PDB file of C-alpha atoms in Angstrom:
ATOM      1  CA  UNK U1268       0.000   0.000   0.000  1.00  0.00           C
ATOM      2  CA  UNK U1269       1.081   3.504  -0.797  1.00  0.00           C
ATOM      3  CA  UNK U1270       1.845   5.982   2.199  1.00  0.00           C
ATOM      4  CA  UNK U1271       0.893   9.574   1.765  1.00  0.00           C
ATOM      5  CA  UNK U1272       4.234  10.983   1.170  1.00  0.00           C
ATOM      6  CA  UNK U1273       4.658   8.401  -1.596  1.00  0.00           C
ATOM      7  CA  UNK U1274       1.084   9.125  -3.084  1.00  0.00           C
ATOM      8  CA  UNK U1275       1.341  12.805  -3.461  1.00  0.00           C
ATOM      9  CA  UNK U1276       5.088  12.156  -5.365  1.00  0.00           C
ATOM     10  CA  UNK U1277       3.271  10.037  -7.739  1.00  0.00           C
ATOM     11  CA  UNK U1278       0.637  12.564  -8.248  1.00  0.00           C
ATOM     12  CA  UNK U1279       3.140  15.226  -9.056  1.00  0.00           C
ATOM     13  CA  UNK U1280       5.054  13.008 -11.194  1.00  0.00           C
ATOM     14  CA  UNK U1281       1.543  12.640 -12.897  1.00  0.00           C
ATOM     15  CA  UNK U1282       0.536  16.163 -13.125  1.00  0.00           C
ATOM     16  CA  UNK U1283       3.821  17.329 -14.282  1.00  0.00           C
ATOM     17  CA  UNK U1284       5.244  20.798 -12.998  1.00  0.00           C
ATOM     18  CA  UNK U1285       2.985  22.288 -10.045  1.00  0.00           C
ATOM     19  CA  UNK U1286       2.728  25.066  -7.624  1.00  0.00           C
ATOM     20  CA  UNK U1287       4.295  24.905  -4.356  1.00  0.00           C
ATOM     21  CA  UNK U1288       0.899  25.214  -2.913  1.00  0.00           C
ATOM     22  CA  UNK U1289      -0.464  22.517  -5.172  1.00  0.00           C
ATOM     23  CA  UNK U1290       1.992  19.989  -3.776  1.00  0.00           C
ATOM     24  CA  UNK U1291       1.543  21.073  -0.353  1.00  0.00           C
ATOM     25  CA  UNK U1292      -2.120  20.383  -1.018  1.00  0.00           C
ATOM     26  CA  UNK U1293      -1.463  16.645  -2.581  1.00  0.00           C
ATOM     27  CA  UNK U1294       0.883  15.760   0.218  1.00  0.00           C
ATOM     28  CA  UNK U1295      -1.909  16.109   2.412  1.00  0.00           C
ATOM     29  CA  UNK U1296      -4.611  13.790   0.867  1.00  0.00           C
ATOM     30  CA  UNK U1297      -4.778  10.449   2.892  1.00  0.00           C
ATOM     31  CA  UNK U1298      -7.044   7.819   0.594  1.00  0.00           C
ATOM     32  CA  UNK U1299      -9.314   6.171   2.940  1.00  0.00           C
ATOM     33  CA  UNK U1300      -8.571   2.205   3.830  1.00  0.00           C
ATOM     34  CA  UNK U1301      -9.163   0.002   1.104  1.00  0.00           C
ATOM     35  CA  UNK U1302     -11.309  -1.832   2.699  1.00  0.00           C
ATOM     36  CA  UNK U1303     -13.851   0.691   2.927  1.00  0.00           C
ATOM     37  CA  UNK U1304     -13.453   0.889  -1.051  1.00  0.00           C
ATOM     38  CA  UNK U1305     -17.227   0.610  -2.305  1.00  0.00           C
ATOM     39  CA  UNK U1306     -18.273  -2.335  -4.395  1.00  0.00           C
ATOM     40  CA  UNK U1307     -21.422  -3.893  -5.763  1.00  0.00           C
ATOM     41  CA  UNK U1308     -22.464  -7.281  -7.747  1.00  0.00           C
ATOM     42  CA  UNK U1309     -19.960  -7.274 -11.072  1.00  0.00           C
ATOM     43  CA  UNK U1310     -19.386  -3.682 -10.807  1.00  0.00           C
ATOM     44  CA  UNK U1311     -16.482  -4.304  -8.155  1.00  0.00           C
ATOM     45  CA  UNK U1312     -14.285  -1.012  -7.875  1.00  0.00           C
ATOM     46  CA  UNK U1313     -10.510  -1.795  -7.859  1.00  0.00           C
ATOM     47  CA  UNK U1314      -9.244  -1.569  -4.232  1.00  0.00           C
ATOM     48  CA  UNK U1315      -5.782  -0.272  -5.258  1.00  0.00           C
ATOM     49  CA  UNK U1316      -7.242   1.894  -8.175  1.00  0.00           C
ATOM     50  CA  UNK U1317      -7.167   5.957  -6.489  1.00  0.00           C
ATOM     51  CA  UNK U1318      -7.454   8.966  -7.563  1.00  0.00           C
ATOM     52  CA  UNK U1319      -5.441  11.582  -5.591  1.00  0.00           C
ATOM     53  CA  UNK U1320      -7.037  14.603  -7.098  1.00  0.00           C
ATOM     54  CA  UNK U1321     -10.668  13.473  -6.606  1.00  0.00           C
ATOM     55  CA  UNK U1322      -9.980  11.290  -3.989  1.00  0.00           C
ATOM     56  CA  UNK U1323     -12.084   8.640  -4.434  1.00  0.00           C
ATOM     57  CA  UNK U1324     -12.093   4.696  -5.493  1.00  0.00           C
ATOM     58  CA  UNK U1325     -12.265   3.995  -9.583  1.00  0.00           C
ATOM     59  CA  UNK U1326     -12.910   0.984 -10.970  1.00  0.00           C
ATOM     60  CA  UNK U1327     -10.723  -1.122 -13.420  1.00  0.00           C
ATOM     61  CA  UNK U1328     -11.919   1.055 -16.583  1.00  0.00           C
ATOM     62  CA  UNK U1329     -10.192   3.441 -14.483  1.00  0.00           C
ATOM     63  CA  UNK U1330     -13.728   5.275 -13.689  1.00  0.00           C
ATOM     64  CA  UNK U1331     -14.913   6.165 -10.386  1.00  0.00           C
ATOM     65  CA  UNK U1332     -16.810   4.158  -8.518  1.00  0.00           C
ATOM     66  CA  UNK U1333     -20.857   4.104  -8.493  1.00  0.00           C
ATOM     67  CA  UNK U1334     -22.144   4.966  -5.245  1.00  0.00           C
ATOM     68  CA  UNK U1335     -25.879   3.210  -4.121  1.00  0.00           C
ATOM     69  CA  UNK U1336     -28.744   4.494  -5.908  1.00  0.00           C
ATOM     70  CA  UNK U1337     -30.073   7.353  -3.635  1.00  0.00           C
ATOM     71  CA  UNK U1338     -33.602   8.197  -2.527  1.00  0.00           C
ATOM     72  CA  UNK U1339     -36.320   9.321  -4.817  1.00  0.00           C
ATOM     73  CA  UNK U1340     -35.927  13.189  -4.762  1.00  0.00           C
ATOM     74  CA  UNK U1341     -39.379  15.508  -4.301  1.00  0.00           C
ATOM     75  CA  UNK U1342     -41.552  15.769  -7.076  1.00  0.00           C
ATOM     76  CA  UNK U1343     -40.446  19.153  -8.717  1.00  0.00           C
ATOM     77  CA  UNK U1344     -43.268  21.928  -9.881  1.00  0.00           C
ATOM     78  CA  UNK U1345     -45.224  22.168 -12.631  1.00  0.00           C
ATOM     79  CA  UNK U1346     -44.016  23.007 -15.846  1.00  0.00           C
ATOM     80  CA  UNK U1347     -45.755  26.237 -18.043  1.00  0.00           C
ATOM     81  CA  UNK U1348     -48.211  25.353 -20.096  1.00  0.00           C
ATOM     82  CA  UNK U1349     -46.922  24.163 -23.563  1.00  0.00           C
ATOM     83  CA  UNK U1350     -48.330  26.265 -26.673  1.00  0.00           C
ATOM     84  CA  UNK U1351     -51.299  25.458 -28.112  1.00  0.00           C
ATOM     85  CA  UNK U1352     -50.842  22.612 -31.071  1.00  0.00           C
ATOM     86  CA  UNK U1353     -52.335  23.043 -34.527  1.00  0.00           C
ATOM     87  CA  UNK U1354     -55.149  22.599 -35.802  1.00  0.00           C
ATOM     88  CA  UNK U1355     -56.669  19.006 -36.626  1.00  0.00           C
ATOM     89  CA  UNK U1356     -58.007  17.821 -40.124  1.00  0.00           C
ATOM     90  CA  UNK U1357     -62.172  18.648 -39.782  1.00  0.00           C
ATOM     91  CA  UNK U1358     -64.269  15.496 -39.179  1.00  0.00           C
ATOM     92  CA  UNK U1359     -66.552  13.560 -41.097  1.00  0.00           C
ATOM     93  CA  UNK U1360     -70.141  15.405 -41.461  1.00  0.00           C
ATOM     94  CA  UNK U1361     -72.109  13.150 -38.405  1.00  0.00           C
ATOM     95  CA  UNK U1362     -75.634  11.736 -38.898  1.00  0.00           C
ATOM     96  CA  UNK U1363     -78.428  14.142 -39.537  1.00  0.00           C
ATOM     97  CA  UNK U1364     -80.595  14.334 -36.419  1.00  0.00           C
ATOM     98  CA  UNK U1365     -84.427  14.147 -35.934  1.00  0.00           C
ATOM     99  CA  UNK U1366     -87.281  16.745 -36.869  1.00  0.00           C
ATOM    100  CA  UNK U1367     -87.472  19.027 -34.017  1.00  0.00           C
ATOM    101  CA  UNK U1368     -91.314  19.587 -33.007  1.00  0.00           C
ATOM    102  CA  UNK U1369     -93.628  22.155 -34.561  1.00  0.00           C
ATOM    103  CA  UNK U1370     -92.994  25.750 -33.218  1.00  0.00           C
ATOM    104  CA  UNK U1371     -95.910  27.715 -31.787  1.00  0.00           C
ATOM    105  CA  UNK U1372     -98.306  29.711 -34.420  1.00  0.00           C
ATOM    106  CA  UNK U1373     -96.702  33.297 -34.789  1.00  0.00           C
ATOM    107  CA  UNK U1374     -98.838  36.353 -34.302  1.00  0.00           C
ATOM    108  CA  UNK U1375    -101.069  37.669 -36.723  1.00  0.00           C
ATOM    109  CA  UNK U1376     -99.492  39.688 -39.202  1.00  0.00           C
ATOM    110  CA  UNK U1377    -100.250  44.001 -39.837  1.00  0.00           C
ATOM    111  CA  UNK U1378    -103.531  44.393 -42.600  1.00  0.00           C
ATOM    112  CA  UNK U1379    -102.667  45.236 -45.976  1.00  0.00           C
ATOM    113  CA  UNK U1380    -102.612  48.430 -47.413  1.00  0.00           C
ATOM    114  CA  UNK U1381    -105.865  48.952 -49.634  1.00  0.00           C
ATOM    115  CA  UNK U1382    -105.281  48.165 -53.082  1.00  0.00           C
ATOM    116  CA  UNK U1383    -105.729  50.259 -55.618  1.00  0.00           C
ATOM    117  CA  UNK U1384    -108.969  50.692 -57.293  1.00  0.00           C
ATOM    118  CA  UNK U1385    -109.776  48.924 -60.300  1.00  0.00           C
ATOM    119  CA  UNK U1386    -110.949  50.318 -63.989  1.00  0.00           C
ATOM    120  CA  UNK U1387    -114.391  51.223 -64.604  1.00  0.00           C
ATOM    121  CA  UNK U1388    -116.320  49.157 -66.362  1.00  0.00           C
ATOM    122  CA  UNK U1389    -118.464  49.345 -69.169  1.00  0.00           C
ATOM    123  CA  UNK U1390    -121.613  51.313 -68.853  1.00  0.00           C
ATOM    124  CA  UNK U1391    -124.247  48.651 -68.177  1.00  0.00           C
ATOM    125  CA  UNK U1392    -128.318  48.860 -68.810  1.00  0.00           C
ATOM    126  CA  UNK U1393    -131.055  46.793 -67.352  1.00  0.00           C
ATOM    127  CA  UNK U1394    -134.594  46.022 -67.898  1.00  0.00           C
ATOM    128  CA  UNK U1395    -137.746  45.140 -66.357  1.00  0.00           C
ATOM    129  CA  UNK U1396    -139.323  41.530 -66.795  1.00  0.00           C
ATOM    130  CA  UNK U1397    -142.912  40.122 -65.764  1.00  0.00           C
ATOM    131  CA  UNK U1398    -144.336  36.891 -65.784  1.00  0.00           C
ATOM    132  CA  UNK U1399    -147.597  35.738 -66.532  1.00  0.00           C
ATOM    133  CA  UNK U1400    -150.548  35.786 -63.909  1.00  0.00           C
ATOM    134  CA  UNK U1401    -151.248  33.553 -61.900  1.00  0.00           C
ATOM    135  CA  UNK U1402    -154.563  32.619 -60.425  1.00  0.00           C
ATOM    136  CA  UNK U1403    -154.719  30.769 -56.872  1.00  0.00           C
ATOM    137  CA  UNK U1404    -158.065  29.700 -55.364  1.00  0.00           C
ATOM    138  CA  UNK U1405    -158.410  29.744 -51.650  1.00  0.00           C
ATOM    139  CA  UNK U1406    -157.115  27.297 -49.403  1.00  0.00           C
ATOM    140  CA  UNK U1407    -154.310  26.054 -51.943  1.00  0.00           C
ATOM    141  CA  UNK U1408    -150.466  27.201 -52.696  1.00  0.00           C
ATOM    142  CA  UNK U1409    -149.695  28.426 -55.500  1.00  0.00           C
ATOM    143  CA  UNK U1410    -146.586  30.532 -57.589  1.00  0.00           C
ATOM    144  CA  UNK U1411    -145.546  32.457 -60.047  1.00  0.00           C
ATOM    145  CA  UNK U1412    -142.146  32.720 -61.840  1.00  0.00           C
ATOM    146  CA  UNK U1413    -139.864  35.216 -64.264  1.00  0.00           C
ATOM    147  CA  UNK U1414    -136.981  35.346 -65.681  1.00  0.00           C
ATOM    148  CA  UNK U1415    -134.124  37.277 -67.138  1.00  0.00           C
ATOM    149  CA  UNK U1416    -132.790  36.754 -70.878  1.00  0.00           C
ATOM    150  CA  UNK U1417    -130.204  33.744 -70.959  1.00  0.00           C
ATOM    151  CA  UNK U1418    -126.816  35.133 -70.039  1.00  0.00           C
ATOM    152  CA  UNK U1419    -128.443  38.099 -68.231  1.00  0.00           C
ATOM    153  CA  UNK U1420    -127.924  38.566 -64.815  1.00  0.00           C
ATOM    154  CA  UNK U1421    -131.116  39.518 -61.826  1.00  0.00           C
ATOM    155  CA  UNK U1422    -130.356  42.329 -59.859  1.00  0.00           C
ATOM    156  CA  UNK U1423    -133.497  41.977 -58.417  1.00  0.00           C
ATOM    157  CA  UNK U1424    -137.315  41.221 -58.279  1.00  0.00           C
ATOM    158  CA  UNK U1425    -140.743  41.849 -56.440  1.00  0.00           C
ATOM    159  CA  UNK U1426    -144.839  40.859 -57.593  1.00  0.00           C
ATOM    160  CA  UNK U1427    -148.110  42.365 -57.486  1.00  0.00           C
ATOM    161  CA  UNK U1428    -151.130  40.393 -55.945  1.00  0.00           C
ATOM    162  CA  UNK U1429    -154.418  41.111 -57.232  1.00  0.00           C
ATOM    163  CA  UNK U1430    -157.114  40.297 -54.433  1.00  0.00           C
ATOM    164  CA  UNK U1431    -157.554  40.185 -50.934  1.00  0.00           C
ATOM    165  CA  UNK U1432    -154.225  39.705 -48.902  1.00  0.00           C
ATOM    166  CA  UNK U1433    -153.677  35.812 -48.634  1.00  0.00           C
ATOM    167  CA  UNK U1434    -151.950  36.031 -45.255  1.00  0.00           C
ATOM    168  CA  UNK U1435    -149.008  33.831 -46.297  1.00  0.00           C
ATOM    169  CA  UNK U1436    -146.240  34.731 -48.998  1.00  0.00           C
ATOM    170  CA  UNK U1437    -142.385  34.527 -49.619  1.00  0.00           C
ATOM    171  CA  UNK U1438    -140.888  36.596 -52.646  1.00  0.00           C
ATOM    172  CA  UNK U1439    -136.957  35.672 -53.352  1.00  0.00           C
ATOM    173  CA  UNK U1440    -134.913  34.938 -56.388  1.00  0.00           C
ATOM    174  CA  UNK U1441    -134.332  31.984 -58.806  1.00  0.00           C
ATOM    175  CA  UNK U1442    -130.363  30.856 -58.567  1.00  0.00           C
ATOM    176  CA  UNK U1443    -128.638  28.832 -61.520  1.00  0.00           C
ATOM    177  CA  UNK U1444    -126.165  26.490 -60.726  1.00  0.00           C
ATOM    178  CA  UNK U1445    -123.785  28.390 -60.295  1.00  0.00           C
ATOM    179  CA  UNK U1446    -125.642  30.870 -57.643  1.00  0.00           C
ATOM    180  CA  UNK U1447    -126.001  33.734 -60.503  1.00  0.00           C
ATOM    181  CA  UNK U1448    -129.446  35.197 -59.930  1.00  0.00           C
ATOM    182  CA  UNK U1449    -131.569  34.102 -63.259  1.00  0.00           C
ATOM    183  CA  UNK U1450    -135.247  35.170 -62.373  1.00  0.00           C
ATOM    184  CA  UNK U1451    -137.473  35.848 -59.279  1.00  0.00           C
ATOM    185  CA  UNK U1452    -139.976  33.947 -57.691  1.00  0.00           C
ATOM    186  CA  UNK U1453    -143.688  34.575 -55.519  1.00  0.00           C
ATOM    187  CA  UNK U1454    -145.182  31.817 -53.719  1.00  0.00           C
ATOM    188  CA  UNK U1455    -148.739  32.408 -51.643  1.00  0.00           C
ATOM    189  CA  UNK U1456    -150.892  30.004 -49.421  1.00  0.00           C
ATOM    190  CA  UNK U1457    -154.256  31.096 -49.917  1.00  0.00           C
ATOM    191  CA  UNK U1458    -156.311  31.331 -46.621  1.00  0.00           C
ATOM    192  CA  UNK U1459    -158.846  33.722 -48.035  1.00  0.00           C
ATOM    193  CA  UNK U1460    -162.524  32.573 -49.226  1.00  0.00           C
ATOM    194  CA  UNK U1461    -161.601  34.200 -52.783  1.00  0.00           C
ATOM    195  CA  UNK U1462    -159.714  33.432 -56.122  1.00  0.00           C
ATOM    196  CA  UNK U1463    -156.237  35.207 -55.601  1.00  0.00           C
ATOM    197  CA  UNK U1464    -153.528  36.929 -58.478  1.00  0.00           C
ATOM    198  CA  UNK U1465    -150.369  37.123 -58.684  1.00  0.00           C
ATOM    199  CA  UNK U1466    -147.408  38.352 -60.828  1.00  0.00           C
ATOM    200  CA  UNK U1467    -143.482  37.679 -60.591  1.00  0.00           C
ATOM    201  CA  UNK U1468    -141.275  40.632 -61.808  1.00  0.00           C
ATOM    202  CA  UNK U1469    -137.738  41.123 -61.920  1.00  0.00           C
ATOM    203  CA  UNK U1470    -135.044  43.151 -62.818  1.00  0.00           C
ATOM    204  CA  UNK U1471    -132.193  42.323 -64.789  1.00  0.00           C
ATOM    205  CA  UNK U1472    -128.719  43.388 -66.153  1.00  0.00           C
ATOM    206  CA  UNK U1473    -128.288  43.384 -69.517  1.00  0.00           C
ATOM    207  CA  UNK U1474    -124.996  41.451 -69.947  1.00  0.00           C
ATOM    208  CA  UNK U1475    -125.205  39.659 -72.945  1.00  0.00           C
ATOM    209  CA  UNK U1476    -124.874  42.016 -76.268  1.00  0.00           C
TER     210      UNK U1476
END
């Protein structure tokens, strides 16, 4: 085994030219027993293997010896958030979904303004039409009818009644299918003790040239 005098002579012969204070330093360096060398499984540090300047064990690659692993240190903070990453490619279009349910009725919307008014039309004439006379005896119904040219419209009608009044008649107008008024129309019920006339008039547009 090395003593410290002979040690530190090595080490300068190592280092090459030093300082006075350099060797002084070296001289003093003791390496620790070799037993207390550290040395694990296959890793075994080389008990005669020491470095001066560092002043520890190495091991035969001529590196220092590995201490034991030490405890787990403390977790350490949080690091800053990162930046945010780019943007991924857009998805696939998903599944349309179901109807939704009918909305409530909205509120009734402002009136129109008034339109404007439309052209006059041509100058139209009408005329006066009577039927024939009708003769109801007492106690029966009976009617009598007239009516306007065909294509003619009624614009409206009346009768005469010849006679005592016969306590029951209705007067109106004759529609064609299509509910233009065609002719008018005077229907009596008789309740008198006498023979009753009657006569259907009406008045009528003259559409048709």
């Amino acid at each position: 085994m090395l003593t410290s005098a002979a040690a530190a002579s090595l080490a300068l012969l190592a280092l090459g030219p030093t300082t006075p204070a350099l060797a002084a330093a070296l001289a003093h360096r003791t390496p620790p027993e070799a037993s207390k060398a550290p040395a694990s499984g296959d890793d075994r540090c080389d008990r005669y293997r020491y470095d001066l300047v560092a002043g520890v064990f190495g091991d035969r690659d001529g590196k220092r010896c590995k201490g034991a692993t030490g405890p787990t240190g403390p977790t350490g903070a949080t690091g800053p958030t990162g930046p945010t990453g780019a943007t991924g490619p857009t998805g696939d279009t998903g599944l349309a979904g179901e109807s939704g349910a009918a909305g409530a009725t909205g509120p009734t919307g402002p009136t129109g303004e008034t339109g404007p008014t439309g052209p006059t039309g041509p100058p139209t004439t009408t005329y006066e039409r009577q039927g024939e006379p009708v003769t109801v005896p007492p106690g029966v119904f009976g009617q009598a009818l007239v009516f306007c040219d065909t294509g003619d419209i009624g614009t409206g009608g009346g009768f005469n009644v010849f006679g005592p009044w016969p306590g029951n008649l209705e007067s109106s107008s004759i529609l064609d299918g299509s509910g233009v008024v065609v002719g008018w129309r005077v229907i009596i019920r008789n309740e008198t003790t006498e023979g009753i006339g009657i006569i259907a008039r009406v008045v009528c547009a003259d559409i048709t040239p």
